[in-house]
mmCIF file of C-alpha atoms in Angstrom:
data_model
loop_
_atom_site.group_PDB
_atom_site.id
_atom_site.type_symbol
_atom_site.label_atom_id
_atom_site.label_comp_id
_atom_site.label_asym_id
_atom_site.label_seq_id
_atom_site.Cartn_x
_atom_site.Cartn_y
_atom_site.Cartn_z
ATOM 1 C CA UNK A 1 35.945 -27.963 105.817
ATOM 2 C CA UNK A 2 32.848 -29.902 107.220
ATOM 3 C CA UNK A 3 30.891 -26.193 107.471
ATOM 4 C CA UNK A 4 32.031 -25.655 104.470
ATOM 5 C CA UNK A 5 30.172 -28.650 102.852
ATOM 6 C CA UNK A 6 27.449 -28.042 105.101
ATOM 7 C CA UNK A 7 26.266 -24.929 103.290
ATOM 8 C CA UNK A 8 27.138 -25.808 99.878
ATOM 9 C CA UNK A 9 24.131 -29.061 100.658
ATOM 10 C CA UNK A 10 21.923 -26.248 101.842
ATOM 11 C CA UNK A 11 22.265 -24.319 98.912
ATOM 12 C CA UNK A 12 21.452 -27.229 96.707
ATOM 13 C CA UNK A 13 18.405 -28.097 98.854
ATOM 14 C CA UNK A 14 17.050 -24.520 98.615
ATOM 15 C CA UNK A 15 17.789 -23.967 94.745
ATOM 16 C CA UNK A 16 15.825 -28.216 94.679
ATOM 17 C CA UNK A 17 12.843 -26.419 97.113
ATOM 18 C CA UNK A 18 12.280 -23.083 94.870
ATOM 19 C CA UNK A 19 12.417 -25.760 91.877
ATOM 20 C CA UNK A 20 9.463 -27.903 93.310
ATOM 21 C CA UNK A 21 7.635 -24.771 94.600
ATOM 22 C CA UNK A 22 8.163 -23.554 90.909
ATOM 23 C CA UNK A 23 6.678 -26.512 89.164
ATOM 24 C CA UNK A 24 3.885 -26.820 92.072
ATOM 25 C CA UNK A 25 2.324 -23.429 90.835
ATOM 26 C CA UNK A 26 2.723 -24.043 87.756
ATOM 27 C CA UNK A 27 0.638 -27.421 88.029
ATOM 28 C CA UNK A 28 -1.895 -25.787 89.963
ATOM 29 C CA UNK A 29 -2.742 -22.812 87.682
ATOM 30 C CA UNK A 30 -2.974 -24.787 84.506
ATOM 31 C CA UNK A 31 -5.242 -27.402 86.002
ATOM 32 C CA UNK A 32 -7.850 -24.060 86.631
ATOM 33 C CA UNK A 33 -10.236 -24.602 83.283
ATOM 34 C CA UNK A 34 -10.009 -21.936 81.406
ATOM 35 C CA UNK A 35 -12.802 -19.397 79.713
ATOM 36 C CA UNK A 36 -13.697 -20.351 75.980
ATOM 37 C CA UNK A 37 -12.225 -17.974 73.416
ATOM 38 C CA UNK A 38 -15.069 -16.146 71.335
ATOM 39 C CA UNK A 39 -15.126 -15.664 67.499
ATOM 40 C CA UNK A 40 -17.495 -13.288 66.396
ATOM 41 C CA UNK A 41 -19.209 -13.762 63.063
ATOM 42 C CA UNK A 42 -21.370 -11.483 61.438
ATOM 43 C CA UNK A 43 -24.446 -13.169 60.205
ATOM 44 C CA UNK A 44 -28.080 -11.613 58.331
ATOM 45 C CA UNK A 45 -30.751 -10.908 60.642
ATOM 46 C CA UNK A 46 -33.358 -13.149 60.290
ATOM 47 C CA UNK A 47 -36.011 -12.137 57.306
ATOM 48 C CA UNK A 48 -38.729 -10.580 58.374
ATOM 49 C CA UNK A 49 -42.211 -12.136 56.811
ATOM 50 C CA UNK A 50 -44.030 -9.835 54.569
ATOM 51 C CA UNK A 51 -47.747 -9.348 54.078
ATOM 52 C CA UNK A 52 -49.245 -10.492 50.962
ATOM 53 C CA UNK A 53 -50.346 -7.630 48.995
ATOM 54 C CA UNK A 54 -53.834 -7.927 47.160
ATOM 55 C CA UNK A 55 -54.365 -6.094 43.998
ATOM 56 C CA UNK A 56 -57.510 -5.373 42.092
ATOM 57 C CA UNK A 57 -57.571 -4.936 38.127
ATOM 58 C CA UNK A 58 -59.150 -1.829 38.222
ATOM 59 C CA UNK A 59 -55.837 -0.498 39.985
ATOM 60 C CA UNK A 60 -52.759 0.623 37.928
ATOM 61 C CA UNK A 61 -50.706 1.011 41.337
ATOM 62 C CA UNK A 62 -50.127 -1.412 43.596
ATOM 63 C CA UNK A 63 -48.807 -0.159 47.531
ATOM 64 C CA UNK A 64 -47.185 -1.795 49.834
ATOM 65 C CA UNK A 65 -47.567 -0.588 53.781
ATOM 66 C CA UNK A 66 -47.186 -1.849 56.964
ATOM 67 C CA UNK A 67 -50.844 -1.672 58.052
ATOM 68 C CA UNK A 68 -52.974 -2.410 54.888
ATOM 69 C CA UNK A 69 -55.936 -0.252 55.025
ATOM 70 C CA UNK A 70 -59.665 -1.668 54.051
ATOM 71 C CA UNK A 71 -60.523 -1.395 50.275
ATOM 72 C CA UNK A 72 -63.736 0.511 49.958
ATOM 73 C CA UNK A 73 -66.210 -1.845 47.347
ATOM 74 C CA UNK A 74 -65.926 -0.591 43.715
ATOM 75 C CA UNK A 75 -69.016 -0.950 41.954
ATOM 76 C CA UNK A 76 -68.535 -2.824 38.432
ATOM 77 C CA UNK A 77 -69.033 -1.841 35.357
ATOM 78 C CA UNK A 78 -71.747 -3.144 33.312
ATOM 79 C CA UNK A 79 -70.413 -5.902 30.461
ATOM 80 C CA UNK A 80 -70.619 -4.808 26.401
ATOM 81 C CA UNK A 81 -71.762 -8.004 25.392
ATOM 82 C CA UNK A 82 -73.749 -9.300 28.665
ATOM 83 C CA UNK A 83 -74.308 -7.026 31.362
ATOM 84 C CA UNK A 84 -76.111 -4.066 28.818
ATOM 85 C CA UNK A 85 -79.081 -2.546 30.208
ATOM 86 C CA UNK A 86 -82.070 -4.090 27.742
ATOM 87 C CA UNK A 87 -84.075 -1.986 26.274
ATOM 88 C CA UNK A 88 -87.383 -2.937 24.422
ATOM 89 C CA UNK A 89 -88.041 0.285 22.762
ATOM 90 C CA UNK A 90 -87.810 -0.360 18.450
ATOM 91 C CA UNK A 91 -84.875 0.417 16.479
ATOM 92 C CA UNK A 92 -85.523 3.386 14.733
ATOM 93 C CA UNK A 93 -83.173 4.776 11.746
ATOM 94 C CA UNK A 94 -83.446 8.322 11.170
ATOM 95 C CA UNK A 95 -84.492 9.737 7.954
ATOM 96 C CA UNK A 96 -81.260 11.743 7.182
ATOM 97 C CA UNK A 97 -79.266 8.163 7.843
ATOM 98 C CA UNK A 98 -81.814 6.168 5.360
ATOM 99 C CA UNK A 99 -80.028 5.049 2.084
ATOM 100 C CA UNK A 100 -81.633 4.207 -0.975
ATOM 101 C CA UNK A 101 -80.826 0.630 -2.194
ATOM 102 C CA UNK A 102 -79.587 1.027 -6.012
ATOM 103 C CA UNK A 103 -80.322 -2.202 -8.072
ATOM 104 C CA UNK A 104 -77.361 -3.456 -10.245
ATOM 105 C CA UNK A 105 -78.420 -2.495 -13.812
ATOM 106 C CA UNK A 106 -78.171 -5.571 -16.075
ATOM 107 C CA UNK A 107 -75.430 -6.029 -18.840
ATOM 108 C CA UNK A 108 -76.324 -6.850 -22.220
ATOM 109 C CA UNK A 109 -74.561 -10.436 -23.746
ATOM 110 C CA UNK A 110 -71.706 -8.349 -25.192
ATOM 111 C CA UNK A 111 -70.780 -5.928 -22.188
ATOM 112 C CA UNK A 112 -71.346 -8.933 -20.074
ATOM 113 C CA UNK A 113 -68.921 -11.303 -22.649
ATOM 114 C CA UNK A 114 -65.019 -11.404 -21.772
ATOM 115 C CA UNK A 115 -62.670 -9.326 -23.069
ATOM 116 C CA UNK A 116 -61.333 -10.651 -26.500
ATOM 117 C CA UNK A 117 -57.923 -9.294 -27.709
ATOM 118 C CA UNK A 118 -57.411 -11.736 -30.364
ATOM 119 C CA UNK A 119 -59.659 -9.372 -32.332
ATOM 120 C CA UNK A 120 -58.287 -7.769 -35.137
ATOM 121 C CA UNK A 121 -59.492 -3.953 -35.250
ATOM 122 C CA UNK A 122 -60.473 -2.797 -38.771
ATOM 123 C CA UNK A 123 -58.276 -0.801 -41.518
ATOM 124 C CA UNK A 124 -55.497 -2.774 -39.501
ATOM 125 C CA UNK A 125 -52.573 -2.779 -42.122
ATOM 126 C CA UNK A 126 -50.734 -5.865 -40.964
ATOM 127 C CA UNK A 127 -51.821 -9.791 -40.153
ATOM 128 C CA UNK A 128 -51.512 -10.763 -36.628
ATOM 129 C CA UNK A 129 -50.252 -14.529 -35.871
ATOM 130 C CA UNK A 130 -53.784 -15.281 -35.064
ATOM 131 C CA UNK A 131 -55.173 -14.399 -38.174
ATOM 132 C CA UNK A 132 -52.131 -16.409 -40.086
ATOM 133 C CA UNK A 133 -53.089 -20.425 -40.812
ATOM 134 C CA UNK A 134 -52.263 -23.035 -38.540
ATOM 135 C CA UNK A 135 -49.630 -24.409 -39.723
ATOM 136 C CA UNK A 136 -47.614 -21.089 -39.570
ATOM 137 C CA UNK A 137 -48.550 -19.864 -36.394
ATOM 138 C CA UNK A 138 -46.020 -22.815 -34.586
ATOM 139 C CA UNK A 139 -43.237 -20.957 -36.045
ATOM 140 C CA UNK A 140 -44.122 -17.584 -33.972
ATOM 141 C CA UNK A 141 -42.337 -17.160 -30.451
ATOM 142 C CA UNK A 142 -43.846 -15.618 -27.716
ATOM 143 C CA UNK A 143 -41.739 -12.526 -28.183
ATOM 144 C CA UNK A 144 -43.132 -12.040 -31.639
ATOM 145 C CA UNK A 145 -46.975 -12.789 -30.059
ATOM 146 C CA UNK A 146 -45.815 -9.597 -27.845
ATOM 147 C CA UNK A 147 -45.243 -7.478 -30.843
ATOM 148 C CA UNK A 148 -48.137 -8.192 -32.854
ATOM 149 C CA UNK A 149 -50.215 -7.704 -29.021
ATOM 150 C CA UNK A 150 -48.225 -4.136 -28.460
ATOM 151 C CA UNK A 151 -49.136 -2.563 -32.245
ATOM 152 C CA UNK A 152 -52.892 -3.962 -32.375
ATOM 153 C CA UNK A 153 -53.112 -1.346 -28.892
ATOM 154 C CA UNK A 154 -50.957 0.866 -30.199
ATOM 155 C CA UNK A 155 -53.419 0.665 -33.137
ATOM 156 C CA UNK A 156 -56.408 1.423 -31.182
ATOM 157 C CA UNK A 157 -55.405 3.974 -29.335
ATOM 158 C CA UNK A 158 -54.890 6.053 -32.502
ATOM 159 C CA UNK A 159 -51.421 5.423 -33.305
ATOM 160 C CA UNK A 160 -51.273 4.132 -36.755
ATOM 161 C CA UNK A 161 -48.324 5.223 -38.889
ATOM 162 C CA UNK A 162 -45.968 2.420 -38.082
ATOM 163 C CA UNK A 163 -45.036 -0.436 -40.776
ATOM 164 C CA UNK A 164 -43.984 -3.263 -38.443
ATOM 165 C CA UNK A 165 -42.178 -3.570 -34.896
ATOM 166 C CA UNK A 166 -39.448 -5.451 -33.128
ATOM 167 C CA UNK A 167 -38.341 -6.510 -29.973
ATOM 168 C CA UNK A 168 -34.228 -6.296 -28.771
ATOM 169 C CA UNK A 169 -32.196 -7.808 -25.980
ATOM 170 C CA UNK A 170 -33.771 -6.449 -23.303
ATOM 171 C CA UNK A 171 -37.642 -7.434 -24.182
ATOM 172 C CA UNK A 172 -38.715 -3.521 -25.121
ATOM 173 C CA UNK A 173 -40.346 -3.444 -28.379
ATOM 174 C CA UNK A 174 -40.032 -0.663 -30.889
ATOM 175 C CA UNK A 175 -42.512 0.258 -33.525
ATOM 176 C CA UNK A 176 -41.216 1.074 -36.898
ATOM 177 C CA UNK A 177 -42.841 4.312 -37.771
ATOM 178 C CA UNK A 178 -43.621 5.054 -41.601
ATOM 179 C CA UNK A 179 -40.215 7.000 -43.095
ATOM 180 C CA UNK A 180 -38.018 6.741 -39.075
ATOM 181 C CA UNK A 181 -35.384 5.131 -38.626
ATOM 182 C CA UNK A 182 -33.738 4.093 -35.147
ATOM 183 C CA UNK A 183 -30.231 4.988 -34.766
ATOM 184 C CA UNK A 184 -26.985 4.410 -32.594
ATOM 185 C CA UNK A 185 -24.554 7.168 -32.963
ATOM 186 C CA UNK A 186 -20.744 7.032 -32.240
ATOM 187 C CA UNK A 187 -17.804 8.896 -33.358
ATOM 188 C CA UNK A 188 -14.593 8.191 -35.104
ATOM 189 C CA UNK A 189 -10.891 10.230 -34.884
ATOM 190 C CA UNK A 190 -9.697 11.279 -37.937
ATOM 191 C CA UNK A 191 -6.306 11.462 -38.770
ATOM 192 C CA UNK A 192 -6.263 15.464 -38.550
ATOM 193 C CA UNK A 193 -7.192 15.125 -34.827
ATOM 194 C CA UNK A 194 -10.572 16.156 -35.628
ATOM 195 C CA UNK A 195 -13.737 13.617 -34.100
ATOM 196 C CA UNK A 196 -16.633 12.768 -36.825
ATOM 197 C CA UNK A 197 -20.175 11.318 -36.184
ATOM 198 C CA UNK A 198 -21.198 8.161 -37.625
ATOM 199 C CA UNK A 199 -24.143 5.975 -37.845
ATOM 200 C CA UNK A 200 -23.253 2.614 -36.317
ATOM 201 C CA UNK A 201 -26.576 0.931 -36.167
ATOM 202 C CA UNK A 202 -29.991 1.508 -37.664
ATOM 203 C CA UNK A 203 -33.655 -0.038 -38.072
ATOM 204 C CA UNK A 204 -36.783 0.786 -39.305
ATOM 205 C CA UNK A 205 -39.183 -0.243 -42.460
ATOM 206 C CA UNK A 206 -37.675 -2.168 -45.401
ATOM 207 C CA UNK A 207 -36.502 0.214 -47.827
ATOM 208 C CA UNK A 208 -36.144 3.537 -46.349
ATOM 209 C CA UNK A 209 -32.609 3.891 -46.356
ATOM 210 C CA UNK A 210 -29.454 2.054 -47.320
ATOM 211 C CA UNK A 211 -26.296 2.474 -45.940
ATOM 212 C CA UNK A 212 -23.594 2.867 -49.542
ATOM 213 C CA UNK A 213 -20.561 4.042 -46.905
ATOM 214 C CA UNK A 214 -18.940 4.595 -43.600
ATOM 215 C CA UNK A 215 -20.222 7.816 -43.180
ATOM 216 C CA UNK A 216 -23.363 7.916 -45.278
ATOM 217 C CA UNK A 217 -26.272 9.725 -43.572
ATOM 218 C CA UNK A 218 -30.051 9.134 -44.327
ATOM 219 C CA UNK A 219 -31.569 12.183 -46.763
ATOM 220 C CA UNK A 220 -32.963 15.219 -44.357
ATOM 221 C CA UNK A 221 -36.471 13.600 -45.298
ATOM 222 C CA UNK A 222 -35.849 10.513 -42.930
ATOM 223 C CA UNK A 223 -36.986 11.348 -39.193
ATOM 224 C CA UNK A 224 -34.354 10.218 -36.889
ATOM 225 C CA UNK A 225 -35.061 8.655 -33.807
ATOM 226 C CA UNK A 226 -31.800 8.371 -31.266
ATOM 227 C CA UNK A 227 -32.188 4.765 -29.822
ATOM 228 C CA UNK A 228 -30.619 6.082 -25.879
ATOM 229 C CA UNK A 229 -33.379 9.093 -26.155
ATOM 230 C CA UNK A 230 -36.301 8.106 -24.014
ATOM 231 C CA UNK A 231 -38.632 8.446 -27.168
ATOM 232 C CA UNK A 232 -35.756 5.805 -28.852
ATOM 233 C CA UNK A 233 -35.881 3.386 -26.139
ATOM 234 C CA UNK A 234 -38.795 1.457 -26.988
ATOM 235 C CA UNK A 235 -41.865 0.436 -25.060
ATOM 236 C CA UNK A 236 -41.210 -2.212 -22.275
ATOM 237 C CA UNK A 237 -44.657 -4.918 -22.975
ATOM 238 C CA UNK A 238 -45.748 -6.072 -19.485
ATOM 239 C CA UNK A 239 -45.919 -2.254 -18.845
ATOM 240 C CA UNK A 240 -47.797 -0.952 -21.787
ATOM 241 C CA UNK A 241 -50.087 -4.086 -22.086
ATOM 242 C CA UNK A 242 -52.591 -5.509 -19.236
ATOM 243 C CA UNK A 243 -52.475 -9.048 -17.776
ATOM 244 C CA UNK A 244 -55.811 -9.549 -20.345
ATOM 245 C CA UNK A 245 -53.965 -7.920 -23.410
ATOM 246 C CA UNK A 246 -51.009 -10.391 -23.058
ATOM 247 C CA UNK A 247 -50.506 -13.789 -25.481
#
């Protein structure tokens, strides 16, 4: 029984010894100092300093190289305005580049005068508002100073078989022509079906045709003018007349 014991407090003592030896190495290789851990990081390489590169103005291309040769001197240019070679030799102007100098000719008092459209030409058939008194004058408008301007030219430049003018709407100004008449067709539907042309507006001189019915026509001797035909459209003023011809 005492053996017995005896080997069961051995067994405890060895399993205590392996124990300590345990925890002695394990003491012994932690207090060794360890190597450092290394993190690698990639970083840029450290810029490299470049050479200044010199350019001249008389270079369109500028180049870069490692070893920058030696400009060879470039000789300058002389300036337009400063650097010209002088020359004290007399200008001379060839004969073929001579011109002769022409001397204005002088006006007489009338070609020299300003222009005067307020004139009335002679054989003129009607009296323009400057030619009317004073006191009737204030009742013209501009747009009948326009008519009276357009027929005086009209007048001059050889057109002369008109009676009297007028203006519409839309500022163009029609002449009323000795025996013409302006006119405005349109059509009406009869009660057979069957379409009929009508006169649905008209001018012209006093007393060259009166209208008795709906579809009354002017007598064959009566030139007819159609008032959407170029010719019937009228004359527009600021076209026909200059900035001097204008009231």
């Amino acid at each position: 029984m005492l053996n017995k014991k005896i080997k069961v407090l051995w067994g405890v003592l060895w399993v205590i010894l392996f124990i300590g030896l345990g925890i002695f190495y394990n003491n012994h290789r932690n207090s060794q100092p360890l190597k450092p851990v290394i993190i690698y990081k990639y970083t840029e390489p450290p810029e490299r300093p470049l050479k200044s590169v010199k350019t001249e103005f008389i270079s369109k291309e500028t180049t870069v190289s490692d070893s920058e040769p030696e400009l060879e001197p470039v000789e300058r240019l002389p300036s337009e305005t400063t650097e010209m070679p002088q020359n004290d030799a007399p200008f001379e102007v060839f004969p073929e580049l001579e011109v002769d100098v022409v001397e204005p000719a002088e006006l007489t008092f009338e070609e020299a005068a300003p222009f005067n459209f307020k004139a009335t030409p002679e054989g003129y058939p009607l009296t323009p508002y400057w030619d009317q008194p004073a006191d009737r004058q204030k009742n013209w408008s501009y747009d009948h100073k326009l008519i009276d301007h357009v027929l005086v030219k009209l007048w001059r430049e050889g057109v002369q078989n008109f009676e009297g003018g007028s203006i519409d709407d839309t500022g163009r100004i029609r002449p009323h022509y000795t025996n013409t008449l302006y006119v405005e067709w349109d059509e009406a539907l009869m009660s057979d079906g069957t379409k009929r042309n009508y006169i649905s507006s008209f001018l012209g001189p006093v007393g060259v045709w009166r209208k008795k019915d709906f579809f009354d026509l002017p007598p064959p001797s009566v030139h007819l003018i159609n008032m959407n035909s170029p010719e019937g459209q009228g004359i527009d003023p600021y076209t026909f007349l200059t900035s001097q011809e204008l009231p």
